Amino acid sequence: MLPIAGALAPIFLLILFGQGLRRRAVIPESAWPSLDRLTYLLFFPCLIVDELTRTDLGALSMGSMGGTMAAGIFAGAALALAIRRPIGLDGPAFTSIFQGAIRPNTYVGLAGASALYGSAGLTLTAVGIAVVVPLVNLLCVTAMVRYGRVSDGTPQRSGVGAIAAGILRNPIIIAVAIGATLNLVGIGRIPVVGDVVAILARAALPMGLLSVGAGLDLTAARGAGLGVALSSVLKLLLVPAATALAGLWLGVDGLPLTIAVLFNALPCSASSYVLARQMGGDHALVAGIITVQTLASAATLPLVVALAG
């Protein structure tokens, strides 16, 4: 487990560095949202397109990796639903725990896969994102529609068309579609354009991890209670365990199984906070969940990967 922890250590050091940059105001507070947006809309899509156009997808034995990841997500959603009534959660609090149980931080996932398994791990993770991101978005928005509350306390509403449009406009999904298409039709990396994409791709991981660190809310973490603890146990331990069991049942092994388990063991994404604010969730609770899970995953990810491998 120590070699795995050593490989992942730079990722969490960069996250802590991002928190330090924000606390010391080295980068103005007002600049972080723009940097986040640039990373989300440009750098990470370029990273995914670059990897998918350079890799021989036919040589990757993915098997039922996507189904394995989806099974773990559904298990997390079911477990979150199962604990709602016994612990007396109101609607907004439940939506935050629900998001915390199933929504992964793709920045940490891509960085971890790259650090541990190089280009093959990065490519498998990019392909896995194409399965997980639409599914998680659909489940989370559905939960928000059912249990969220707007400012006057009335139930939240959102149309199916809006949910589908949001998924189709996701820049990560678009990047996977572009990269996979260029690869499968035999075009691959386009001269000059591909070189520009590759240069932009190099900024994705460091910028993404710094943004993760800058977004941590240590005040919310200090007030963490039962909801944060339950969501963290679900996301960091039970969901990856369910993913591993599903993979074994589906006959997935080797690197695809490890990547599936790693991805489903990632801490909750900061996008959960945005969705909670927009659709009537408990945004203070989800801020605590994001921070605690990100810090705790420094210990749980090496353990989970070691067991999965």
Short mmCIF file of C-alpha atoms in Angstrom, two decimals:
data_model
loop_
_atom_site.label_atom_id
_atom_site.label_comp_id
_atom_site.label_asym_id
_atom_site.label_seq_id
_atom_site.Cartn_x
_atom_site.Cartn_y
_atom_site.Cartn_z
CA MET A 1 0.00 0.00 0.00
CA LEU A 2 2.92 2.40 0.64
CA PRO A 3 3.92 2.63 -3.06
CA ILE A 4 0.31 3.48 -3.91
CA ALA A 5 0.17 6.12 -1.18
CA GLY A 6 3.46 7.54 -2.43
CA ALA A 7 2.15 7.79 -5.99
CA LEU A 8 -1.02 9.55 -4.82
CA ALA A 9 0.72 11.85 -2.33
CA PRO A 10 1.58 14.60 -4.88
CA ILE A 11 -2.10 14.84 -5.78
CA PHE A 12 -3.14 15.64 -2.23
CA LEU A 13 -0.16 17.94 -1.72
CA LEU A 14 -1.32 19.96 -4.74
CA ILE A 15 -4.83 20.07 -3.26
CA LEU A 16 -3.43 21.40 0.03
CA PHE A 17 -1.29 23.86 -1.93
CA GLY A 18 -4.44 25.16 -3.61
CA GLN A 19 -6.03 25.69 -0.21
CA GLY A 20 -2.91 27.55 0.90
CA LEU A 21 -2.96 29.79 -2.16
CA ARG A 22 -6.53 30.77 -1.41
CA ARG A 23 -6.03 31.32 2.32
CA ARG A 24 -2.95 33.47 1.68
CA ALA A 25 -4.79 35.35 -1.08
CA VAL A 26 -1.88 34.77 -3.48
CA ILE A 27 -4.57 34.56 -6.13
CA PRO A 28 -7.45 37.03 -5.62
CA GLU A 29 -10.68 35.45 -4.36
CA SER A 30 -12.53 36.81 -7.37
CA ALA A 31 -10.17 35.01 -9.79
CA TRP A 32 -10.85 31.44 -8.63
CA PRO A 33 -14.27 31.05 -10.32
CA SER A 34 -12.75 32.10 -13.65
CA LEU A 35 -9.86 29.66 -13.23
CA ASP A 36 -12.34 26.89 -12.35
CA ARG A 37 -14.36 27.67 -15.45
CA LEU A 38 -11.27 27.70 -17.68
CA THR A 39 -10.19 24.32 -16.34
CA TYR A 40 -13.66 22.83 -16.72
CA LEU A 41 -14.39 24.19 -20.19
CA LEU A 42 -10.93 24.01 -21.79
CA PHE A 43 -8.08 22.23 -20.03
CA PHE A 44 -9.87 19.02 -18.98
CA PRO A 45 -11.70 18.52 -22.29
CA CYS A 46 -8.34 18.96 -24.06
CA LEU A 47 -6.78 16.34 -21.78
CA ILE A 48 -9.50 13.83 -22.60
CA VAL A 49 -9.41 14.48 -26.35
CA ASP A 50 -5.61 14.23 -26.35
CA GLU A 51 -5.60 10.90 -24.50
CA LEU A 52 -8.39 9.34 -26.56
CA THR A 53 -6.84 10.32 -29.89
CA ARG A 54 -3.41 8.94 -28.92
CA THR A 55 -4.51 5.60 -27.45
CA ASP A 56 -5.35 2.35 -29.25
CA LEU A 57 -8.81 1.82 -27.77
CA GLY A 58 -9.06 -1.60 -29.37
CA ALA A 59 -6.09 -2.79 -27.32
CA LEU A 60 -7.80 -1.92 -24.03
CA SER A 61 -9.75 -4.82 -22.57
CA MET A 62 -12.56 -2.88 -20.93
CA GLY A 63 -15.10 -5.69 -20.77
CA SER A 64 -18.04 -4.69 -18.57
CA MET A 65 -16.18 -1.88 -16.82
CA GLY A 66 -18.96 0.60 -17.54
CA GLY A 67 -21.59 -1.75 -16.13
CA THR A 68 -19.45 -2.31 -13.06
CA MET A 69 -19.16 1.41 -12.41
CA ALA A 70 -22.89 1.92 -12.97
CA ALA A 71 -23.72 -0.91 -10.56
CA GLY A 72 -21.65 0.74 -7.84
CA ILE A 73 -23.42 4.07 -8.44
CA PHE A 74 -26.85 2.44 -8.20
CA ALA A 75 -25.78 0.69 -4.99
CA GLY A 76 -24.75 4.03 -3.47
CA ALA A 77 -28.05 5.62 -4.49
CA ALA A 78 -30.03 2.72 -3.01
CA LEU A 79 -28.10 2.85 0.28
CA ALA A 80 -28.64 6.60 0.55
CA LEU A 81 -32.38 6.12 0.01
CA ALA A 82 -32.44 3.34 2.60
CA ILE A 83 -31.08 5.55 5.40
CA ARG A 84 -33.27 8.59 4.70
CA ARG A 85 -36.25 7.64 6.87
CA PRO A 86 -34.43 5.84 9.73
CA ILE A 87 -32.32 8.89 10.56
CA GLY A 88 -35.09 11.41 9.87
CA LEU A 89 -33.51 13.45 7.08
CA ASP A 90 -35.47 16.32 5.58
CA GLY A 91 -35.54 16.68 1.80
CA PRO A 92 -32.68 19.16 1.30
CA ALA A 93 -30.37 17.31 3.71
CA PHE A 94 -31.12 14.03 1.96
CA THR A 95 -30.23 15.46 -1.45
CA SER A 96 -26.84 16.53 -0.10
CA ILE A 97 -26.11 13.09 1.36
CA PHE A 98 -27.35 11.51 -1.87
CA GLN A 99 -24.97 13.60 -3.97
CA GLY A 100 -22.15 12.92 -1.55
CA ALA A 101 -22.73 9.18 -1.91
CA ILE A 102 -22.49 8.97 -5.69
CA ARG A 103 -20.95 12.08 -7.33
CA PRO A 104 -17.19 11.65 -8.05
CA ASN A 105 -14.51 14.31 -8.35
CA THR A 106 -13.25 13.63 -11.87
CA TYR A 107 -10.23 15.91 -11.40
CA VAL A 108 -8.90 13.70 -8.60
CA GLY A 109 -9.86 10.57 -10.55
CA LEU A 110 -7.96 11.48 -13.71
CA ALA A 111 -4.95 12.62 -11.70
CA GLY A 112 -4.95 9.43 -9.61
CA ALA A 113 -5.33 7.13 -12.61
CA SER A 114 -2.51 8.94 -14.40
CA ALA A 115 -0.20 8.81 -11.39
CA LEU A 116 -0.78 5.11 -10.76
CA TYR A 117 -1.30 3.62 -14.22
CA GLY A 118 -0.12 6.15 -16.79
CA SER A 119 -1.79 6.63 -20.15
CA ALA A 120 -3.78 3.37 -20.00
CA GLY A 121 -5.31 4.33 -16.65
CA LEU A 122 -6.07 7.84 -17.87
CA THR A 123 -7.79 6.54 -21.00
CA LEU A 124 -9.89 3.98 -19.12
CA THR A 125 -10.94 6.69 -16.69
CA ALA A 126 -11.93 9.00 -19.55
CA VAL A 127 -14.07 6.23 -21.03
CA GLY A 128 -15.56 5.52 -17.61
CA ILE A 129 -16.48 9.19 -17.25
CA ALA A 130 -18.68 8.84 -20.33
CA VAL A 131 -20.72 6.26 -18.41
CA VAL A 132 -20.70 7.73 -14.92
CA VAL A 133 -21.19 11.46 -15.53
CA PRO A 134 -24.54 11.18 -17.38
CA LEU A 135 -25.82 8.59 -14.92
CA VAL A 136 -24.80 10.56 -11.82
CA ASN A 137 -26.20 13.80 -13.22
CA LEU A 138 -29.50 12.11 -14.02
CA LEU A 139 -29.80 10.54 -10.56
CA CYS A 140 -28.74 13.68 -8.68
CA VAL A 141 -31.02 16.04 -10.59
CA THR A 142 -33.89 13.58 -10.20
CA ALA A 143 -33.28 13.50 -6.44
CA MET A 144 -33.18 17.30 -6.35
CA VAL A 145 -36.47 17.51 -8.25
CA ARG A 146 -38.10 15.06 -5.84
CA TYR A 147 -36.65 16.21 -2.52
CA GLY A 148 -35.14 19.68 -3.01
CA ARG A 149 -36.84 22.88 -1.88
CA VAL A 150 -36.72 26.37 -3.35
CA SER A 151 -36.34 29.45 -1.16
CA ASP A 152 -40.01 29.59 -0.13
CA GLY A 153 -40.01 25.93 0.94
CA THR A 154 -41.96 24.58 -2.03
CA PRO A 155 -40.73 21.49 -3.93
CA GLN A 156 -38.18 22.01 -6.69
CA ARG A 157 -39.15 21.24 -10.28
CA SER A 158 -37.12 20.64 -13.42
CA GLY A 159 -38.12 19.17 -16.76
CA VAL A 160 -36.68 16.04 -18.32
CA GLY A 161 -35.60 18.10 -21.31
CA ALA A 162 -33.54 20.42 -19.12
CA ILE A 163 -31.81 17.45 -17.49
CA ALA A 164 -30.98 15.88 -20.86
CA ALA A 165 -29.77 19.20 -22.28
CA GLY A 166 -27.48 19.73 -19.30
CA ILE A 167 -25.93 16.30 -19.79
CA LEU A 168 -25.45 16.79 -23.53
CA ARG A 169 -23.82 20.18 -22.97
CA ASN A 170 -21.34 18.80 -20.45
CA PRO A 171 -17.87 19.61 -21.87
CA ILE A 172 -16.41 16.35 -20.55
CA ILE A 173 -19.05 14.29 -22.35
CA ILE A 174 -18.48 16.32 -25.53
CA ALA A 175 -14.72 15.76 -25.24
CA VAL A 176 -15.16 11.99 -24.84
CA ALA A 177 -17.41 11.92 -27.92
CA ILE A 178 -14.92 13.93 -30.01
CA GLY A 179 -11.86 11.97 -28.90
CA ALA A 180 -13.49 8.56 -29.31
CA THR A 181 -14.86 9.48 -32.74
CA LEU A 182 -11.49 10.71 -34.01
CA ASN A 183 -9.90 7.51 -32.73
CA LEU A 184 -12.46 5.02 -34.01
CA VAL A 185 -12.74 6.49 -37.52
CA GLY A 186 -8.96 6.38 -37.86
CA ILE A 187 -8.23 10.11 -37.92
CA GLY A 188 -6.44 10.23 -34.58
CA ARG A 189 -4.55 13.35 -33.59
CA ILE A 190 -4.91 16.14 -36.16
CA PRO A 191 -1.58 17.83 -37.06
CA VAL A 192 -1.00 21.26 -35.47
CA VAL A 193 -4.46 21.26 -33.84
CA GLY A 194 -3.54 18.13 -31.92
CA ASP A 195 -0.31 19.75 -30.76
CA VAL A 196 -2.21 22.77 -29.42
CA VAL A 197 -4.66 20.47 -27.65
CA ALA A 198 -1.76 18.54 -26.10
CA ILE A 199 -0.18 21.74 -24.75
CA LEU A 200 -3.46 22.86 -23.18
CA ALA A 201 -3.97 19.36 -21.77
CA ARG A 202 -0.81 19.68 -19.66
CA ALA A 203 -2.47 22.39 -17.58
CA ALA A 204 -5.51 20.26 -16.72
CA LEU A 205 -4.28 18.19 -13.78
CA PRO A 206 -2.36 20.86 -11.84
CA MET A 207 -5.06 23.48 -12.38
CA GLY A 208 -7.84 21.06 -11.52
CA LEU A 209 -6.18 19.95 -8.28
CA LEU A 210 -5.38 23.51 -7.21
CA SER A 211 -9.03 24.38 -7.79
CA VAL A 212 -10.14 21.41 -5.69
CA GLY A 213 -7.97 22.64 -2.84
CA ALA A 214 -9.11 26.24 -3.17
CA GLY A 215 -12.73 25.09 -2.98
CA LEU A 216 -12.39 23.28 0.36
CA ASP A 217 -14.48 24.82 3.15
CA LEU A 218 -12.66 24.04 6.39
CA THR A 219 -15.26 25.90 8.46
CA ALA A 220 -17.99 23.62 7.14
CA ALA A 221 -15.80 20.59 7.84
CA ARG A 222 -15.37 21.58 11.49
CA GLY A 223 -19.14 21.52 11.90
CA ALA A 224 -19.47 18.08 10.33
CA GLY A 225 -22.11 15.85 11.87
CA LEU A 226 -23.89 12.57 11.25
CA GLY A 227 -24.88 13.44 7.69
CA VAL A 228 -21.30 14.12 6.65
CA ALA A 229 -20.09 10.92 8.33
CA LEU A 230 -22.76 8.74 6.70
CA SER A 231 -22.20 10.21 3.26
CA SER A 232 -18.44 9.75 3.58
CA VAL A 233 -18.71 6.11 4.64
CA LEU A 234 -21.03 5.44 1.73
CA LYS A 235 -18.87 7.17 -0.88
CA LEU A 236 -15.38 6.26 0.25
CA LEU A 237 -15.95 2.69 1.47
CA LEU A 238 -19.31 1.07 0.69
CA VAL A 239 -19.71 2.23 -2.92
CA PRO A 240 -16.23 1.01 -3.96
CA ALA A 241 -16.90 -2.28 -2.15
CA ALA A 242 -20.16 -2.69 -4.07
CA THR A 243 -18.31 -1.82 -7.29
CA ALA A 244 -15.70 -4.51 -6.65
CA LEU A 245 -18.40 -7.12 -5.99
CA ALA A 246 -20.26 -6.11 -9.16
CA GLY A 247 -17.05 -6.33 -11.17
CA LEU A 248 -16.27 -9.81 -9.92
CA TRP A 249 -19.81 -10.92 -10.70
CA LEU A 250 -19.59 -9.45 -14.22
CA GLY A 251 -16.18 -11.02 -14.85
CA VAL A 252 -14.19 -7.77 -14.89
CA ASP A 253 -10.61 -8.01 -13.67
CA GLY A 254 -7.18 -6.45 -14.01
CA LEU A 255 -6.78 -2.74 -14.69
CA PRO A 256 -10.42 -2.14 -15.77
CA LEU A 257 -11.66 -3.42 -12.39
CA THR A 258 -9.09 -1.38 -10.48
CA ILE A 259 -10.03 1.79 -12.39
CA ALA A 260 -13.74 1.15 -11.82
CA VAL A 261 -13.20 0.76 -8.08
CA LEU A 262 -10.82 3.74 -7.93
CA PHE A 263 -13.27 5.99 -9.75
CA ASN A 264 -16.19 5.02 -7.52
CA ALA A 265 -14.03 5.60 -4.42
CA LEU A 266 -13.34 9.25 -5.31
CA PRO A 267 -14.45 12.05 -2.99
CA CYS A 268 -17.51 14.13 -3.79
CA SER A 269 -17.20 16.77 -6.50
CA ALA A 270 -17.55 20.51 -5.89
CA SER A 271 -20.28 20.56 -8.54
CA SER A 272 -22.55 19.11 -5.84
CA TYR A 273 -22.42 22.46 -4.05
CA VAL A 274 -23.46 24.32 -7.20
CA LEU A 275 -26.41 21.97 -7.77
CA ALA A 276 -27.48 22.24 -4.13
CA ARG A 277 -27.52 26.04 -4.37
CA GLN A 278 -29.42 26.02 -7.64
CA MET A 279 -32.03 23.36 -6.84
CA GLY A 280 -32.84 23.69 -3.16
CA GLY A 281 -30.44 21.32 -1.42
CA ASP A 282 -28.63 21.81 1.88
CA HIS A 283 -25.57 23.60 0.50
CA ALA A 284 -23.92 24.01 3.92
CA LEU A 285 -24.11 20.26 4.50
CA VAL A 286 -22.75 19.44 1.06
CA ALA A 287 -19.84 21.86 1.60
CA GLY A 288 -18.88 19.86 4.69
CA ILE A 289 -19.27 16.59 2.80
CA ILE A 290 -16.98 17.74 -0.03
CA THR A 291 -14.27 18.93 2.35
CA VAL A 292 -14.31 15.95 4.71
CA GLN A 293 -14.41 13.42 1.88
CA THR A 294 -11.55 15.10 0.01
CA LEU A 295 -9.34 15.12 3.11
CA ALA A 296 -10.34 11.59 4.18
CA SER A 297 -9.74 10.16 0.71
CA ALA A 298 -6.01 10.75 1.18
CA ALA A 299 -6.19 7.75 3.52
CA THR A 300 -9.00 5.71 1.95
CA LEU A 301 -7.95 5.83 -1.72
CA PRO A 302 -4.60 4.04 -1.23
CA LEU A 303 -6.36 1.40 0.87
CA VAL A 304 -9.14 0.84 -1.66
CA VAL A 305 -6.75 0.69 -4.62
CA ALA A 306 -4.47 -1.74 -2.78
CA LEU A 307 -7.40 -4.05 -2.02
CA ALA A 308 -8.78 -3.78 -5.57
CA GLY A 309 -5.41 -4.50 -7.13
#
